[in-house]
PDB file of C-alpha atoms in Angstrom:
ATOM      1  CA  MET T   1    -108.862 -19.582 103.044  1.00  0.00           C
ATOM      2  CA  THR T   2    -106.740 -18.482 105.962  1.00  0.00           C
ATOM      3  CA  ASP T   3    -108.634 -20.427 108.638  1.00  0.00           C
ATOM      4  CA  LEU T   4    -108.100 -23.877 107.110  1.00  0.00           C
ATOM      5  CA  HIS T   5    -107.264 -26.931 109.191  1.00  0.00           C
ATOM      6  CA  PRO T   6    -103.516 -27.682 108.782  1.00  0.00           C
ATOM      7  CA  ASN T   7    -104.323 -30.938 106.935  1.00  0.00           C
ATOM      8  CA  VAL T   8    -106.544 -29.084 104.478  1.00  0.00           C
ATOM      9  CA  ARG T   9    -103.875 -26.411 103.998  1.00  0.00           C
ATOM     10  CA  ARG T  10    -101.396 -29.184 103.064  1.00  0.00           C
ATOM     11  CA  VAL T  11    -103.832 -30.532 100.455  1.00  0.00           C
ATOM     12  CA  VAL T  12    -104.444 -27.053  98.993  1.00  0.00           C
ATOM     13  CA  ASP T  13    -100.679 -26.431  98.879  1.00  0.00           C
ATOM     14  CA  ALA T  14    -100.034 -29.845  97.268  1.00  0.00           C
ATOM     15  CA  GLY T  15    -102.588 -28.980  94.598  1.00  0.00           C
ATOM     16  CA  ALA T  16    -101.001 -25.594  93.969  1.00  0.00           C
ATOM     17  CA  ALA T  17     -97.598 -27.272  93.577  1.00  0.00           C
ATOM     18  CA  VAL T  18     -98.954 -29.269  90.610  1.00  0.00           C
ATOM     19  CA  GLY T  19    -101.029 -26.469  89.101  1.00  0.00           C
ATOM     20  CA  LEU T  20    -104.387 -27.409  90.607  1.00  0.00           C
ATOM     21  CA  GLU T  21    -106.524 -24.884  92.445  1.00  0.00           C
ATOM     22  CA  ILE T  22    -108.328 -26.716  95.232  1.00  0.00           C
ATOM     23  CA  THR T  23    -111.371 -25.118  96.816  1.00  0.00           C
ATOM     24  CA  PRO T  24    -112.194 -27.146  99.919  1.00  0.00           C
ATOM     25  CA  VAL T  25    -115.771 -27.400 101.144  1.00  0.00           C
ATOM     26  CA  ARG T  26    -116.419 -28.105 104.830  1.00  0.00           C
ATOM     27  CA  PHE T  27    -119.362 -30.091 106.187  1.00  0.00           C
ATOM     28  CA  ALA T  28    -119.861 -29.810 109.942  1.00  0.00           C
ATOM     29  CA  ASP T  29    -121.588 -33.197 110.155  1.00  0.00           C
ATOM     30  CA  GLY T  30    -118.660 -34.879 108.426  1.00  0.00           C
ATOM     31  CA  THR T  31    -118.060 -36.842 105.262  1.00  0.00           C
ATOM     32  CA  LYS T  32    -116.243 -39.845 106.718  1.00  0.00           C
ATOM     33  CA  THR T  33    -118.012 -42.430 104.550  1.00  0.00           C
ATOM     34  CA  ALA T  34    -118.771 -42.266 100.839  1.00  0.00           C
ATOM     35  CA  ALA T  35    -122.504 -42.298 101.588  1.00  0.00           C
ATOM     36  CA  ASP T  36    -122.101 -39.434 104.093  1.00  0.00           C
ATOM     37  CA  ALA T  37    -120.132 -37.426 101.556  1.00  0.00           C
ATOM     38  CA  ALA T  38    -122.568 -38.014  98.691  1.00  0.00           C
ATOM     39  CA  ALA T  39    -125.521 -37.022 100.873  1.00  0.00           C
ATOM     40  CA  ALA T  40    -123.800 -33.905 102.196  1.00  0.00           C
ATOM     41  CA  ILE T  41    -122.572 -32.734  98.784  1.00  0.00           C
ATOM     42  CA  GLY T  42    -125.729 -33.742  96.916  1.00  0.00           C
ATOM     43  CA  VAL T  43    -124.063 -35.915  94.283  1.00  0.00           C
ATOM     44  CA  GLU T  44    -124.244 -39.543  93.180  1.00  0.00           C
ATOM     45  CA  LEU T  45    -122.439 -42.074  95.361  1.00  0.00           C
ATOM     46  CA  GLY T  46    -120.282 -42.973  92.352  1.00  0.00           C
ATOM     47  CA  GLN T  47    -118.844 -39.431  92.294  1.00  0.00           C
ATOM     48  CA  ILE T  48    -117.169 -39.895  95.664  1.00  0.00           C
ATOM     49  CA  VAL T  49    -113.493 -40.864  95.587  1.00  0.00           C
ATOM     50  CA  LYS T  50    -112.777 -43.387  98.322  1.00  0.00           C
ATOM     51  CA  SER T  51    -109.058 -43.157  99.121  1.00  0.00           C
ATOM     52  CA  LEU T  52    -108.145 -46.626 100.371  1.00  0.00           C
ATOM     53  CA  ILE T  53    -104.715 -47.475 101.722  1.00  0.00           C
ATOM     54  CA  PHE T  54    -103.453 -51.040 101.345  1.00  0.00           C
ATOM     55  CA  ALA T  55    -100.156 -52.905 101.515  1.00  0.00           C
ATOM     56  CA  VAL T  56     -99.266 -54.906  98.415  1.00  0.00           C
ATOM     57  CA  ASP T  57     -96.416 -57.271  99.246  1.00  0.00           C
ATOM     58  CA  GLY T  58     -95.519 -54.768 101.979  1.00  0.00           C
ATOM     59  CA  GLU T  59     -95.593 -51.643  99.749  1.00  0.00           C
ATOM     60  CA  ILE T  60     -98.167 -49.056 100.828  1.00  0.00           C
ATOM     61  CA  VAL T  61    -100.355 -47.998  97.883  1.00  0.00           C
ATOM     62  CA  LEU T  62    -103.437 -45.842  97.399  1.00  0.00           C
ATOM     63  CA  ALA T  63    -106.542 -47.038  95.586  1.00  0.00           C
ATOM     64  CA  CYS T  64    -108.970 -44.307  94.521  1.00  0.00           C
ATOM     65  CA  VAL T  65    -112.256 -46.162  94.186  1.00  0.00           C
ATOM     66  CA  SER T  66    -115.694 -44.928  93.178  1.00  0.00           C
ATOM     67  CA  GLY T  67    -117.983 -44.643  96.191  1.00  0.00           C
ATOM     68  CA  ALA T  68    -120.427 -46.992  94.446  1.00  0.00           C
ATOM     69  CA  ASN T  69    -117.860 -49.793  94.177  1.00  0.00           C
ATOM     70  CA  GLN T  70    -116.057 -52.206  96.445  1.00  0.00           C
ATOM     71  CA  LEU T  71    -112.349 -52.798  95.979  1.00  0.00           C
ATOM     72  CA  ASP T  72    -111.189 -56.194  94.722  1.00  0.00           C
ATOM     73  CA  GLU T  73    -107.943 -56.712  96.628  1.00  0.00           C
ATOM     74  CA  ARG T  74    -106.697 -59.282  94.077  1.00  0.00           C
ATOM     75  CA  LYS T  75    -107.089 -56.740  91.265  1.00  0.00           C
ATOM     76  CA  LEU T  76    -105.209 -54.111  93.265  1.00  0.00           C
ATOM     77  CA  ALA T  77    -102.396 -56.578  93.997  1.00  0.00           C
ATOM     78  CA  ALA T  78    -102.135 -57.468  90.296  1.00  0.00           C
ATOM     79  CA  ALA T  79    -102.183 -53.785  89.248  1.00  0.00           C
ATOM     80  CA  ALA T  80     -99.317 -53.090  91.650  1.00  0.00           C
ATOM     81  CA  GLY T  81     -97.353 -56.082  90.349  1.00  0.00           C
ATOM     82  CA  GLY T  82     -97.726 -58.003  93.588  1.00  0.00           C
ATOM     83  CA  THR T  83     -99.463 -61.064  94.934  1.00  0.00           C
ATOM     84  CA  ARG T  84    -100.645 -60.242  98.455  1.00  0.00           C
ATOM     85  CA  CYS T  85    -102.851 -57.286  99.309  1.00  0.00           C
ATOM     86  CA  LYS T  86    -104.088 -56.426 102.773  1.00  0.00           C
ATOM     87  CA  ARG T  87    -105.621 -53.514 104.642  1.00  0.00           C
ATOM     88  CA  VAL T  88    -103.393 -51.538 106.938  1.00  0.00           C
ATOM     89  CA  ASP T  89    -104.393 -50.137 110.323  1.00  0.00           C
ATOM     90  CA  ALA T  90    -105.190 -46.509 111.111  1.00  0.00           C
ATOM     91  CA  ASP T  91    -101.694 -45.822 112.481  1.00  0.00           C
ATOM     92  CA  ARG T  92    -100.066 -47.090 109.279  1.00  0.00           C
ATOM     93  CA  VAL T  93    -102.487 -45.018 107.170  1.00  0.00           C
ATOM     94  CA  ARG T  94    -101.570 -41.871 109.095  1.00  0.00           C
ATOM     95  CA  GLU T  95     -97.847 -42.703 108.950  1.00  0.00           C
ATOM     96  CA  ALA T  96     -97.894 -43.220 105.170  1.00  0.00           C
ATOM     97  CA  THR T  97    -100.244 -40.381 104.268  1.00  0.00           C
ATOM     98  CA  GLY T  98    -100.215 -37.892 107.129  1.00  0.00           C
ATOM     99  CA  TYR T  99    -104.016 -38.046 107.297  1.00  0.00           C
ATOM    100  CA  PRO T 100    -106.665 -39.983 109.253  1.00  0.00           C
ATOM    101  CA  ILE T 101    -108.816 -42.712 107.720  1.00  0.00           C
ATOM    102  CA  GLY T 102    -111.839 -40.963 106.244  1.00  0.00           C
ATOM    103  CA  GLY T 103    -109.827 -37.853 105.397  1.00  0.00           C
ATOM    104  CA  VAL T 104    -107.117 -39.220 103.089  1.00  0.00           C
ATOM    105  CA  PRO T 105    -106.831 -37.077  99.945  1.00  0.00           C
ATOM    106  CA  PRO T 106    -105.518 -38.326  96.606  1.00  0.00           C
ATOM    107  CA  ILE T 107    -102.458 -36.015  96.814  1.00  0.00           C
ATOM    108  CA  GLY T 108    -100.204 -34.363  99.387  1.00  0.00           C
ATOM    109  CA  HIS T 109     -99.126 -37.478 101.285  1.00  0.00           C
ATOM    110  CA  ALA T 110     -96.339 -37.740 103.849  1.00  0.00           C
ATOM    111  CA  THR T 111     -94.647 -40.391 101.683  1.00  0.00           C
ATOM    112  CA  GLU T 112     -94.707 -40.960  97.939  1.00  0.00           C
ATOM    113  CA  LEU T 113     -97.352 -43.554  97.109  1.00  0.00           C
ATOM    114  CA  ARG T 114     -98.244 -45.323  93.898  1.00  0.00           C
ATOM    115  CA  VAL T 115    -101.881 -44.533  93.067  1.00  0.00           C
ATOM    116  CA  PHE T 116    -104.396 -46.731  91.264  1.00  0.00           C
ATOM    117  CA  ILE T 117    -107.677 -45.236  90.042  1.00  0.00           C
ATOM    118  CA  ASP T 118    -111.033 -46.924  89.444  1.00  0.00           C
ATOM    119  CA  PRO T 119    -112.064 -46.273  85.805  1.00  0.00           C
ATOM    120  CA  ASP T 120    -115.697 -45.831  86.925  1.00  0.00           C
ATOM    121  CA  LEU T 121    -114.667 -42.407  88.293  1.00  0.00           C
ATOM    122  CA  MET T 122    -113.831 -41.350  84.731  1.00  0.00           C
ATOM    123  CA  ALA T 123    -117.532 -41.432  83.763  1.00  0.00           C
ATOM    124  CA  PHE T 124    -118.248 -38.237  85.683  1.00  0.00           C
ATOM    125  CA  GLY T 125    -117.488 -34.619  84.840  1.00  0.00           C
ATOM    126  CA  GLU T 126    -116.596 -34.005  88.462  1.00  0.00           C
ATOM    127  CA  VAL T 127    -115.748 -36.225  91.415  1.00  0.00           C
ATOM    128  CA  TRP T 128    -115.260 -35.363  95.080  1.00  0.00           C
ATOM    129  CA  ALA T 129    -112.310 -36.367  97.241  1.00  0.00           C
ATOM    130  CA  ALA T 130    -111.372 -35.947 100.891  1.00  0.00           C
ATOM    131  CA  ALA T 131    -109.333 -32.841 101.621  1.00  0.00           C
ATOM    132  CA  GLY T 132    -107.435 -34.002 104.690  1.00  0.00           C
ATOM    133  CA  THR T 133    -110.125 -34.323 107.374  1.00  0.00           C
ATOM    134  CA  TRP T 134    -113.464 -36.085 107.893  1.00  0.00           C
ATOM    135  CA  HIS T 135    -115.203 -32.759 107.301  1.00  0.00           C
ATOM    136  CA  ASP T 136    -113.484 -31.367 104.207  1.00  0.00           C
ATOM    137  CA  VAL T 137    -113.788 -32.355 100.539  1.00  0.00           C
ATOM    138  CA  PHE T 138    -112.969 -30.886  97.144  1.00  0.00           C
ATOM    139  CA  ALA T 139    -114.219 -31.296  93.604  1.00  0.00           C
ATOM    140  CA  ILE T 140    -111.906 -32.380  90.807  1.00  0.00           C
ATOM    141  CA  ALA T 141    -112.272 -33.473  87.199  1.00  0.00           C
ATOM    142  CA  PRO T 142    -111.349 -37.160  86.867  1.00  0.00           C
ATOM    143  CA  ALA T 143    -108.646 -36.419  84.274  1.00  0.00           C
ATOM    144  CA  GLU T 144    -107.098 -33.940  86.720  1.00  0.00           C
ATOM    145  CA  LEU T 145    -107.267 -36.570  89.476  1.00  0.00           C
ATOM    146  CA  VAL T 146    -105.196 -38.867  87.273  1.00  0.00           C
ATOM    147  CA  ARG T 147    -102.769 -36.090  86.369  1.00  0.00           C
ATOM    148  CA  VAL T 148    -102.119 -34.682  89.832  1.00  0.00           C
ATOM    149  CA  SER T 149    -101.930 -38.054  91.584  1.00  0.00           C
ATOM    150  CA  GLY T 150     -99.793 -39.665  88.898  1.00  0.00           C
ATOM    151  CA  GLY T 151    -102.329 -42.457  89.117  1.00  0.00           C
ATOM    152  CA  THR T 152    -102.829 -45.465  86.880  1.00  0.00           C
ATOM    153  CA  VAL T 153    -106.418 -46.056  85.759  1.00  0.00           C
ATOM    154  CA  THR T 154    -107.125 -49.772  86.138  1.00  0.00           C
ATOM    155  CA  ASP T 155    -110.017 -52.075  86.965  1.00  0.00           C
ATOM    156  CA  LEU T 156    -110.293 -52.341  90.754  1.00  0.00           C
ATOM    157  CA  LYS T 157    -113.973 -53.216  91.155  1.00  0.00           C
ATOM    158  CA  ARG T 158    -115.165 -56.350  92.925  1.00  0.00           C
TER     159      ARG T 158
END
């Protein structure tokens, strides 16, 4: 794993720092959307972790949502103890996480973020998350996703 993209290297290193061995898998055609990722990996859409960055009352937070679900912004706001939830632009995503939209992993961010996790991800033995680029993903057990992200499992589904 010496020829990894610098973003992917940061994700692998962040995993190692919390006792998680991450084995990234690269797909030349990309995995920018949940549907793209599921098709490329050969798994159910629900096994894809969509890493969505939102501002709740101005605080940047991460919602890890099953690829089969849509995020309910009101539920995310309530989970974060706020009232207003809104999407942030690509520049703000990169500033907060260090990664581009479509490549945001659940760990290894540029700033510390509170993480909220869709309980539907917990139904699977393995889920797949972005590993720092549109082309790289990694498999993780849902319980490990919760552990390494420090995430709170809460209903986020619309």
